Coordinates of C-alpha atoms in Angstrom, one line a residue:
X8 CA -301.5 43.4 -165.1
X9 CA -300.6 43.2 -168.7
X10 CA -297.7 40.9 -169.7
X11 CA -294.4 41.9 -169.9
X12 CA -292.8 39.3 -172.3
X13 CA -292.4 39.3 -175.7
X14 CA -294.5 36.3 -176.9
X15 CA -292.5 36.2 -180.2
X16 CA -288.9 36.1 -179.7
X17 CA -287.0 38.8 -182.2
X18 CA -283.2 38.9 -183.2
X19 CA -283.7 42.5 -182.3
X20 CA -283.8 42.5 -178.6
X21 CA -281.6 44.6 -176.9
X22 CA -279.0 41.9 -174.9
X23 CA -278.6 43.1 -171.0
X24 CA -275.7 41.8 -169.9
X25 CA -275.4 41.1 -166.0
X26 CA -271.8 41.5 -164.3
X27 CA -270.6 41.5 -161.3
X28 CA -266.8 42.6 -159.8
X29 CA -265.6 39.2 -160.9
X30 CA -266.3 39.2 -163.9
X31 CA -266.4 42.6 -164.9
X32 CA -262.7 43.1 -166.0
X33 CA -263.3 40.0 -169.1
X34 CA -266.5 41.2 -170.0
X35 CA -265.4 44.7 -170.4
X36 CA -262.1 43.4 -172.3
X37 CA -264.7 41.7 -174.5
X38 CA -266.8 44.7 -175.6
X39 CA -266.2 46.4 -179.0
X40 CA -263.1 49.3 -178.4
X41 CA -265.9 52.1 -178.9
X42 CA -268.2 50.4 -176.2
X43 CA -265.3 49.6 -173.5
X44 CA -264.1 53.1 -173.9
X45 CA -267.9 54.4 -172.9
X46 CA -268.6 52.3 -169.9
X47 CA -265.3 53.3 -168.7
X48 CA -265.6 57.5 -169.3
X49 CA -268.6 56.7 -167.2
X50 CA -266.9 55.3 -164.5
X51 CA -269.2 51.5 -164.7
X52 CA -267.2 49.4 -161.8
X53 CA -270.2 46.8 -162.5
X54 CA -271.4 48.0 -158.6
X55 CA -275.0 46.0 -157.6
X56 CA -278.2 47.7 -159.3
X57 CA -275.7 50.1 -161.7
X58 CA -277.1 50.2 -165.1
X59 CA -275.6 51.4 -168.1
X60 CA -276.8 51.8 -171.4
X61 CA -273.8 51.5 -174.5
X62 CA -274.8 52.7 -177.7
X63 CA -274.2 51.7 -181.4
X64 CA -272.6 54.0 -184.2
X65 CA -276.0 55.3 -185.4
X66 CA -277.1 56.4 -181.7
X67 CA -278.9 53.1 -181.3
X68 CA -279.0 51.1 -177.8
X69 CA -276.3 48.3 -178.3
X70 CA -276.4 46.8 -175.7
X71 CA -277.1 47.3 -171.6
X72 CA -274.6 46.7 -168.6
X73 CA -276.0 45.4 -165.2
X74 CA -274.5 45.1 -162.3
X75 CA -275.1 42.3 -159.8
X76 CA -273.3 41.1 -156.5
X77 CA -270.8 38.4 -156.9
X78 CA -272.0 34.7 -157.3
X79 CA -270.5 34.5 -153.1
X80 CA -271.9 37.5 -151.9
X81 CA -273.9 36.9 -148.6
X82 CA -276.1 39.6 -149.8
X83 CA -276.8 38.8 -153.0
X84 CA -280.3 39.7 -154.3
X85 CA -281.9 37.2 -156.4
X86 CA -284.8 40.2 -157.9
X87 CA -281.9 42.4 -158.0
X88 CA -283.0 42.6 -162.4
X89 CA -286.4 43.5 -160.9
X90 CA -284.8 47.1 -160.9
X91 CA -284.5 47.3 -165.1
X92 CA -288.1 47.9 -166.0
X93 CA -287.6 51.5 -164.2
X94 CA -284.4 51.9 -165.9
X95 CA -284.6 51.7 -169.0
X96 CA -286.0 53.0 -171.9
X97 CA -288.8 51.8 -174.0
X98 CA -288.2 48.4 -175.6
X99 CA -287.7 44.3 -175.9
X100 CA -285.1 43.1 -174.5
X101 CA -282.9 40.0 -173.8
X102 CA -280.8 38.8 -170.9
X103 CA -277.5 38.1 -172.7
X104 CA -276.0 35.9 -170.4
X105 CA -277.4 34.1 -167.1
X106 CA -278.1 36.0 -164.2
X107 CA -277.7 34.2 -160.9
X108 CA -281.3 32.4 -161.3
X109 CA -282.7 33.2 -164.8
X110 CA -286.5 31.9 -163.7
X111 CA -286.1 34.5 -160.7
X112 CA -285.0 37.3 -162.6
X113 CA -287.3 36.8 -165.5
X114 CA -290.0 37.0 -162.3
X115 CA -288.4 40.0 -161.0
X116 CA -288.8 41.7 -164.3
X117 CA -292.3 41.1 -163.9
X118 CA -292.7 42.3 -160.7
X119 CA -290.9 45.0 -161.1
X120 CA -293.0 46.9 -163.8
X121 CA -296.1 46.6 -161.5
X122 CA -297.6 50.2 -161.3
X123 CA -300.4 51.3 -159.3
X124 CA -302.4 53.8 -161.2
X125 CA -306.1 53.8 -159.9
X126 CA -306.3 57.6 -158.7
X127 CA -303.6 59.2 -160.6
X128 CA -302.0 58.1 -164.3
X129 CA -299.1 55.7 -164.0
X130 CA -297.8 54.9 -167.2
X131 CA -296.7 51.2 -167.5
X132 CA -292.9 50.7 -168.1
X133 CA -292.4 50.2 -171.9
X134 CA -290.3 47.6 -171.7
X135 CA -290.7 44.4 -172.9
X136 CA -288.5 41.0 -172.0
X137 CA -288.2 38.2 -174.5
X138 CA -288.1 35.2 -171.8
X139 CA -285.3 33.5 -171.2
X140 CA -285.2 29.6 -172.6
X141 CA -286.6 26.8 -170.5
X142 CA -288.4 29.4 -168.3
X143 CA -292.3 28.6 -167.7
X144 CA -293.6 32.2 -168.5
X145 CA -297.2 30.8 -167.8
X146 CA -296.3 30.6 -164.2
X147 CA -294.2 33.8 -163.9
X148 CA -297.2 35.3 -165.0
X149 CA -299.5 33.9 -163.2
X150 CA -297.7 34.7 -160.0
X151 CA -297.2 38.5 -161.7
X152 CA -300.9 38.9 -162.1
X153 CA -301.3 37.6 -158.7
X154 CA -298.6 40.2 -156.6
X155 CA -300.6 42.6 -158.7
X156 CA -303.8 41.7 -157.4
X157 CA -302.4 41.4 -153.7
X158 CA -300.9 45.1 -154.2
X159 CA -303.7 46.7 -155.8
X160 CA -306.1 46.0 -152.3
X161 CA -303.9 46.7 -150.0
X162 CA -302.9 49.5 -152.2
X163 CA -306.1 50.9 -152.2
X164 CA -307.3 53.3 -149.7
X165 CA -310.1 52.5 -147.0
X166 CA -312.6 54.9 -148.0
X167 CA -312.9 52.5 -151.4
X168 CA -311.8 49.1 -149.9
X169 CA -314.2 48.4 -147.1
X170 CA -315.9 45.0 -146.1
X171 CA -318.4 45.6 -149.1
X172 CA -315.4 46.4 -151.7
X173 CA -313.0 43.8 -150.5
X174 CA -316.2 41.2 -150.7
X175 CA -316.5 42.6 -154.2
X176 CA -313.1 41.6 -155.0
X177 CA -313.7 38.3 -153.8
X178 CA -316.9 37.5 -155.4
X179 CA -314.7 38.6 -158.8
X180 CA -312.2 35.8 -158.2
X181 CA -314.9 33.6 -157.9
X182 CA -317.0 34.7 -160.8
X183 CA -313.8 34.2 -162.9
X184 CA -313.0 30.7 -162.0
X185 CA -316.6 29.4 -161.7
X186 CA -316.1 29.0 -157.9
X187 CA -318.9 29.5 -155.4
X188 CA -319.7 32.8 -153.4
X189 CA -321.2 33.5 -150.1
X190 CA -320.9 36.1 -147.6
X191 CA -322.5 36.5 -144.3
X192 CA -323.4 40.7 -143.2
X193 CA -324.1 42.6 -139.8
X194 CA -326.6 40.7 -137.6
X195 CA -326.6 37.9 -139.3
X196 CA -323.1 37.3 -137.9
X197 CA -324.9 37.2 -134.6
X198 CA -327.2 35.0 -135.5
X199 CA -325.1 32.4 -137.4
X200 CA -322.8 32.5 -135.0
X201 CA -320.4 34.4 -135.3
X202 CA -319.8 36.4 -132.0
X203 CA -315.8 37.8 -132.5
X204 CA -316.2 39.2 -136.2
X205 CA -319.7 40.8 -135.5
X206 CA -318.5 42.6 -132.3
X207 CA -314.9 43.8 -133.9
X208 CA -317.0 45.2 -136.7
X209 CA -320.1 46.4 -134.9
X210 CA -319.0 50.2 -134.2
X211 CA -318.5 51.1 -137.8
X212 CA -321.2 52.4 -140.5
X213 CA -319.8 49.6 -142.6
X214 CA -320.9 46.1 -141.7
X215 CA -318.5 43.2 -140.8
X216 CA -319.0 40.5 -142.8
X217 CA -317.9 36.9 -143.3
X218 CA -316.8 35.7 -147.2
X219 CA -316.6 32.2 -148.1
X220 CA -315.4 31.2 -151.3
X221 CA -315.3 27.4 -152.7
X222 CA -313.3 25.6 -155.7
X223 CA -313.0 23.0 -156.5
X224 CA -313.5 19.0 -157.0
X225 CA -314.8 17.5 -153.7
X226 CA -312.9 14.6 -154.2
X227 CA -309.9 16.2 -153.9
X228 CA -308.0 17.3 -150.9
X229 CA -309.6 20.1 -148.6
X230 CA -307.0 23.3 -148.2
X231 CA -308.7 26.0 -146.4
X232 CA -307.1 29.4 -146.4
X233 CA -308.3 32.0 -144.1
X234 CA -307.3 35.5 -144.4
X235 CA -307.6 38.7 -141.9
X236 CA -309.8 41.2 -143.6
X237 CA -309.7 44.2 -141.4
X238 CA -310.1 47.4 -143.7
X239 CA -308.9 50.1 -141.6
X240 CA -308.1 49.5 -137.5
X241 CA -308.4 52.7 -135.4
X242 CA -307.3 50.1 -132.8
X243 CA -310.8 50.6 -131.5
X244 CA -311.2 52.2 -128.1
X245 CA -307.8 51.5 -126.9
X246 CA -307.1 53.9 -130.2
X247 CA -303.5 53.7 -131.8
X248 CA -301.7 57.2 -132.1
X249 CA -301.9 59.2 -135.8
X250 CA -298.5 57.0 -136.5
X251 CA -299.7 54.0 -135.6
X252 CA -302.9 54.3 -138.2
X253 CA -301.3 56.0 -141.1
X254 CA -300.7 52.8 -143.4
X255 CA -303.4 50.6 -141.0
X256 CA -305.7 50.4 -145.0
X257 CA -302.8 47.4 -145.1
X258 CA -304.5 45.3 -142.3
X259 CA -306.6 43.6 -145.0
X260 CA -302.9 42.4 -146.2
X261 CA -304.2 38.7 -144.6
X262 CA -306.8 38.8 -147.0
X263 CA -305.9 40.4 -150.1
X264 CA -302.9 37.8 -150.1
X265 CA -304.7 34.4 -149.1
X266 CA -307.1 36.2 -152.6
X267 CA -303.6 35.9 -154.6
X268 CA -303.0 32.8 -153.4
X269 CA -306.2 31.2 -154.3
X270 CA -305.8 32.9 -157.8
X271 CA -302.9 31.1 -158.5
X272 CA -304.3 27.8 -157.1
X273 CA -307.5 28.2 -159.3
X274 CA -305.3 29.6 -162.5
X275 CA -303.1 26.5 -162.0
X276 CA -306.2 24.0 -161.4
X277 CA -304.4 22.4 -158.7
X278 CA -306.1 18.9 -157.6
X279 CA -307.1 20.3 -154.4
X280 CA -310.7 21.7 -152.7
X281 CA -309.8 25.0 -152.0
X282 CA -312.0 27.2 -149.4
X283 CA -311.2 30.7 -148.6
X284 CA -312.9 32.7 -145.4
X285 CA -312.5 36.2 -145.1
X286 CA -313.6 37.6 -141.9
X287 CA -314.4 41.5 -143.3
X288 CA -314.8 44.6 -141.0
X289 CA -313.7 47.9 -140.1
X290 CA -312.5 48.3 -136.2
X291 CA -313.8 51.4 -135.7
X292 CA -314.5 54.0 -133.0
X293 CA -318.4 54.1 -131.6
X294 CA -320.9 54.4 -128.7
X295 CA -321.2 50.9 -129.6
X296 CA -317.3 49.6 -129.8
X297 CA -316.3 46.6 -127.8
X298 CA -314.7 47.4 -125.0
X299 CA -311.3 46.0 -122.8
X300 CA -312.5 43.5 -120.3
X301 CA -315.8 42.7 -122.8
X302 CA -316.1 39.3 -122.9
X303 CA -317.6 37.3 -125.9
X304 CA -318.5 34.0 -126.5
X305 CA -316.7 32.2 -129.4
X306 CA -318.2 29.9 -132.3
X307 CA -315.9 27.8 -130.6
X308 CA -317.7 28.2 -127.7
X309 CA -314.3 29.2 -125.8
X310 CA -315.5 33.0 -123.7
X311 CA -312.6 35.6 -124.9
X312 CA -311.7 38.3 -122.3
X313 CA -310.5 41.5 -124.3
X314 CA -307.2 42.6 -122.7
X315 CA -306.9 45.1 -125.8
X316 CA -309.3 46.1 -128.7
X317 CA -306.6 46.7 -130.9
X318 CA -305.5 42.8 -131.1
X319 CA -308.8 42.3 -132.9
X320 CA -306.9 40.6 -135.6
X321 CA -306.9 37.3 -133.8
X322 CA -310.9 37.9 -132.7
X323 CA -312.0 37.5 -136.1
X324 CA -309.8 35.1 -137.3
X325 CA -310.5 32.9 -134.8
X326 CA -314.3 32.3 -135.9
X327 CA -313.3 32.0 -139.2
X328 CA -310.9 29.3 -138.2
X329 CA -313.7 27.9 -136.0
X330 CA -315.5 27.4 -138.8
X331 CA -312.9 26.1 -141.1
X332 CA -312.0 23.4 -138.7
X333 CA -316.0 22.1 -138.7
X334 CA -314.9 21.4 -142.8
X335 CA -312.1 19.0 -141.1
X336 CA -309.9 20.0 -144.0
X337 CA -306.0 18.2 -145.0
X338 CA -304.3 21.8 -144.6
X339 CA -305.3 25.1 -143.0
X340 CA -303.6 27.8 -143.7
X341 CA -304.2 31.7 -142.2
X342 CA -302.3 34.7 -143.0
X343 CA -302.8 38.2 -141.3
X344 CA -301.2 41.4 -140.8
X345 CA -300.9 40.5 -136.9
X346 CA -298.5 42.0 -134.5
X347 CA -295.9 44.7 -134.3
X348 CA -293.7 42.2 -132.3
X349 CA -293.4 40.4 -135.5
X350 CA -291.8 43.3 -136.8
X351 CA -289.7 44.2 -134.1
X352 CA -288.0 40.8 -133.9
X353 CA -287.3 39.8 -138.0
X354 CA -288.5 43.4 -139.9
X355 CA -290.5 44.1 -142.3
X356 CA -289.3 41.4 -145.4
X357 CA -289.5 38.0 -143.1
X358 CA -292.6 37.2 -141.6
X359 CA -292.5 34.4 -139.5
X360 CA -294.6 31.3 -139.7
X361 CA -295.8 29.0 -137.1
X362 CA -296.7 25.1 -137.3
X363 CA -296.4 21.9 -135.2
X364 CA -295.5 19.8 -138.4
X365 CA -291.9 19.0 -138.3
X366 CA -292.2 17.9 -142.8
X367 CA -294.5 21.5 -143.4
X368 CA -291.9 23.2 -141.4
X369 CA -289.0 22.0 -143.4
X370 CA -291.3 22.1 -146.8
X371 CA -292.4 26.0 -146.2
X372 CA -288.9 27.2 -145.6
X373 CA -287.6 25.7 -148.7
X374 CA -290.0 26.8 -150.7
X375 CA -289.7 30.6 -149.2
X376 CA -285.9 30.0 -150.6
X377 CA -286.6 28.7 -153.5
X378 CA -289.6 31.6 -154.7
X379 CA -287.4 34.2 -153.0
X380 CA -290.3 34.6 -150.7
X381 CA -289.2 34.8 -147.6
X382 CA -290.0 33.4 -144.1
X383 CA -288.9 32.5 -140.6
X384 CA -290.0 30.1 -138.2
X385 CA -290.8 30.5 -135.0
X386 CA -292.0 28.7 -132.2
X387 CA -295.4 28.0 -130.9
X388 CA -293.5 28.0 -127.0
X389 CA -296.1 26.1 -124.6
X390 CA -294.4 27.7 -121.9
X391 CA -296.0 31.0 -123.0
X392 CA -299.7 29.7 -123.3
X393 CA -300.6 29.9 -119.6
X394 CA -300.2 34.1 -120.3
X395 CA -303.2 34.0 -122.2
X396 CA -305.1 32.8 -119.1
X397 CA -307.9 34.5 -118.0
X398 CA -309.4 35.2 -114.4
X399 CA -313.2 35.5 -115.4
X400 CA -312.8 33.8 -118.9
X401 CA -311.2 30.4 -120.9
X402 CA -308.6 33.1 -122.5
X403 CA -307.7 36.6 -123.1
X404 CA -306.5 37.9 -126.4
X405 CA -303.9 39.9 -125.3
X406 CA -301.6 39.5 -122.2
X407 CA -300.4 42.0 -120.3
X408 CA -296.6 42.5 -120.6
X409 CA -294.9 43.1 -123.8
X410 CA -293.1 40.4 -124.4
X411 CA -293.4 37.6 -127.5
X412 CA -296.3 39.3 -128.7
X413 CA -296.0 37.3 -132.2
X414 CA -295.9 33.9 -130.4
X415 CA -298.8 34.3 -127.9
X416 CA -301.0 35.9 -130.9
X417 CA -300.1 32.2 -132.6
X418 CA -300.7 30.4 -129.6
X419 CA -304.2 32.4 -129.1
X420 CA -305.2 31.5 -132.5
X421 CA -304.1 27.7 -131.6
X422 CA -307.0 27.3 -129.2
X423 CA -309.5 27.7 -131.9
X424 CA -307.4 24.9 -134.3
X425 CA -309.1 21.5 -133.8
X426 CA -306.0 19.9 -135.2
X427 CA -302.7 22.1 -135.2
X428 CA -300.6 19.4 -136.9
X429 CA -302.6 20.2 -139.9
X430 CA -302.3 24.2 -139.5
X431 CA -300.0 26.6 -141.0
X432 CA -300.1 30.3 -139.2
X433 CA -298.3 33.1 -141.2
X434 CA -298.0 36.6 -139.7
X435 CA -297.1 39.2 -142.4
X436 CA -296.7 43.0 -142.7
X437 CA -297.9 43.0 -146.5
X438 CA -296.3 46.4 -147.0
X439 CA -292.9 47.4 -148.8
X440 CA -291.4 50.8 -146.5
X441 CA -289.0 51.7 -149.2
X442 CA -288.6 50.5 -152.8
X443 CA -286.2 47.9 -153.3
X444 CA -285.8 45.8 -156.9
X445 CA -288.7 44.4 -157.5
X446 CA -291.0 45.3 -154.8
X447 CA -292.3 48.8 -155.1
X448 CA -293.2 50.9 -151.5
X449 CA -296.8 50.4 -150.8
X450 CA -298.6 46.6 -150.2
X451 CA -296.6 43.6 -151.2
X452 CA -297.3 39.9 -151.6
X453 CA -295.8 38.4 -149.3
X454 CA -296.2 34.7 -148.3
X455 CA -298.7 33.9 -151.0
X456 CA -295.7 33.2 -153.7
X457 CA -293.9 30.3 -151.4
X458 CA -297.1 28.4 -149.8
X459 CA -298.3 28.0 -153.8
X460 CA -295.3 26.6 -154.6
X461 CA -295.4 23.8 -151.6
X462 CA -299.4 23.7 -152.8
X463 CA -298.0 23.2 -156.3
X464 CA -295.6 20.3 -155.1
X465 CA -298.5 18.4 -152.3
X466 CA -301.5 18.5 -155.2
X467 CA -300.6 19.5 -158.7

């Protein structure tokens, strides 16, 4: 994603100048006669997201009006600027005054000119932002480039984002920060060991596949992030309706974020040992599909009764997490585009995280504040454990019953953590269903932002 600051700051920016009701009435007092006169003929009340463009004697751009909630407002948007580069036209510009978090807007900005133009032309917004002072446009950037790459996977159709393409991606990242690459493919799942991923994966033309990416000093702290890879889920043989599938090329979301996230950590050179699995497949619809009642043996060794084919999110990740917890690392960390109860109970903008540490608890929702990243805990309720219980095997991944669907997916994945103290869970949606500043429909970053920033603080 190419940058959208102006490197070398120029006298000639155009100013934006954020208002709000309260202080609309002085800073329209304040404009030239010719320029208050304008804003009022069309009808500026300086309402949140209104943008209005004053010009200059010769037909020039003068100056630009935004509107913003009040400094009080419960529903104030901090990306709220994230709206200008689709507003205006072609140019540099300059925040005249302070929005409510200057850092946060100059982000917005940012993330707001993201375009994805892989299968039809999407012109880039022309406009360019001169940063404002004492912001670190290195790491605005860096997270930019990172949403970017986050959006552009999930983004990206099934038919060209498979297990082979999304290892591709992978094996990119790794090539660009001299990290080391392996992935494991079809039967050999079988034969390392790898029981859930092969047999989620094992009905489609397109082989499953386990990547595994390293960085890192080995010295350093071990943080392994583990991301859900499934490219497209039919929901297998207990199939989801046409609804249900229509955005399901987002169910790689896990992994194309825990990829942002490792981007930034490698782009920052964070003092950690980062690993990143990706369990990779396609849960598809064959003479060979798993089955409901199936039952597997995990790399854990724990047997898995299938109560539904289409919670095969959890299946894979829990090898992978299997295997990360062999590496005994300081933090592990998986993200996946889990459960619909997740999104029933806080919507599509707050996923909701799960851990037994009291600090990381405290530490991740601060940080989801303070990078306007959302997130919401919930609980890992041992009450609800005993519904996983199986009558034939050690568990079943997917109760019967439709409540807490979010929590019992959590506490599923649990049972494969050696240590949960150490284990941050994250289930996201990874998808934006309408447009709002900043945050174009279609896949979103979500998650990846705020857990860099706690990274950032533990080991930079």
């Amino acid at each position: 994603m190419p940058s959208v600051f102006e490197t070398a700051p120029t006298a000639a920016a155009i100013p934006i100048t954020f208002v709000t009701k309260a202080t609309w009435d002085a800073i329209c007092a304040g404009l030239p006669a010719q320029a208050r006169q304008f804003a009022l003929a069309n009808g500026f009340a300086a309402k949140p997201g209104a943008c209005l463009t004053l010009p200059s004697a010769d037909g020039q751009i003068a100056q630009v009006l935004f509107g913003l909630e009040d400094e009080a407002s419960k529903s104030r948007d901090l990306f709220r600027p994230g709206s200008l580069p689709g507003l205006l036209p072609p140019g540099v510009y300059r925040f005249a005054n302070a929005p409510h978090d200057a850092r946060l807007a100059a982000l917005a900005f940012a993330l707001g000119s993201y375009r994805f133009g892989r299968y039809r032309k999407a012109d880039a917004p022309g406009v360019r932002l001169v940063p404002p002072a004492g912001v670190d446009t290195a790491e605005i950037e860096r997270m930019a480039e990172a949403a970017a790459l986050a959006r552009d996977l999930i983004n990206t159709p099934s038919n060209d984002m498979g297990p082979e393409e999304l290892a591709q991606a992978a094996q990119e990242l790794a090539s660009r920060f001299g990290a080391s690459f392996s992935v494991i493919v079809g039967e050999d799942l079988t034969r390392q060991n790898f029981p859930l991923i092969h047999a989620v994966g094992m009905a489609s033309s397109r082989a499953p596949r386990l990547i595994d990416l390293q960085w890192g000093d080995p010295a350093h702290p071990k943080v392994t992030l583990v991301g859900k890879g499934v490219c497209f889920d039919t929901g297998g043989l207990d199939l989801k309706p046409s609804a249900g599938m229509l955005i399901m090329k987002k169910d790689m979301g896990g992994a194309a974020n825990v990829l942002a996230l490792a981007q930034m950590v490698m782009d920052a050179k964070l003092k950690l040992r980062l690993r990143v699995l990706i369990p990779a497949v396609e849960n598809a619809v064959a003479g060979n599909a798993f089955r409901p009642l199936d039952i597997f043996k995990s790399r854990k060794g724990l047997t898995v009764e299938i109560g539904n084919t289409d919670a095969e999110g959890r299946l894979v990740l829990a090898d992978a997490l299997a295997l990360a917890c062999e590496d005994k690392p300081d933090m592990l960390i998986d993200l996946g585009t889990l459960t619909g109860a997740a999104r029933v109970a806080l919507g599509p903008d707050l996923p909701p995280f799960y851990t037994n540490d009291e600090t990381l608890a405290q530490d991740v929702a601060r940080c989801a504040t303070a990078e306007n990243d959302p997130m919401w805990r919930l609980p890992l309720w041992p009450a609800y454990d005993a519904w996983l219980d199986s009558k034939v095997a050690n568990v079943n991944n997917a109760p019967s019953g439709t409540f807490a669907g979010s929590i019992t997916c959590a506490l599923f994945l649990q049972r494969f953590v050696e240590d949960p103290t150490r284990w941050l869970h994250v289930d996201i949606y990874g998808w934006t269903p309408s447009a709002k500043p900043a945050r174009p429909e279609g896949g979103e970053c979500q998650a990846a932002r705020a857990i860099y920033k706690l990274l950032g603080e533990r080991y930079g």
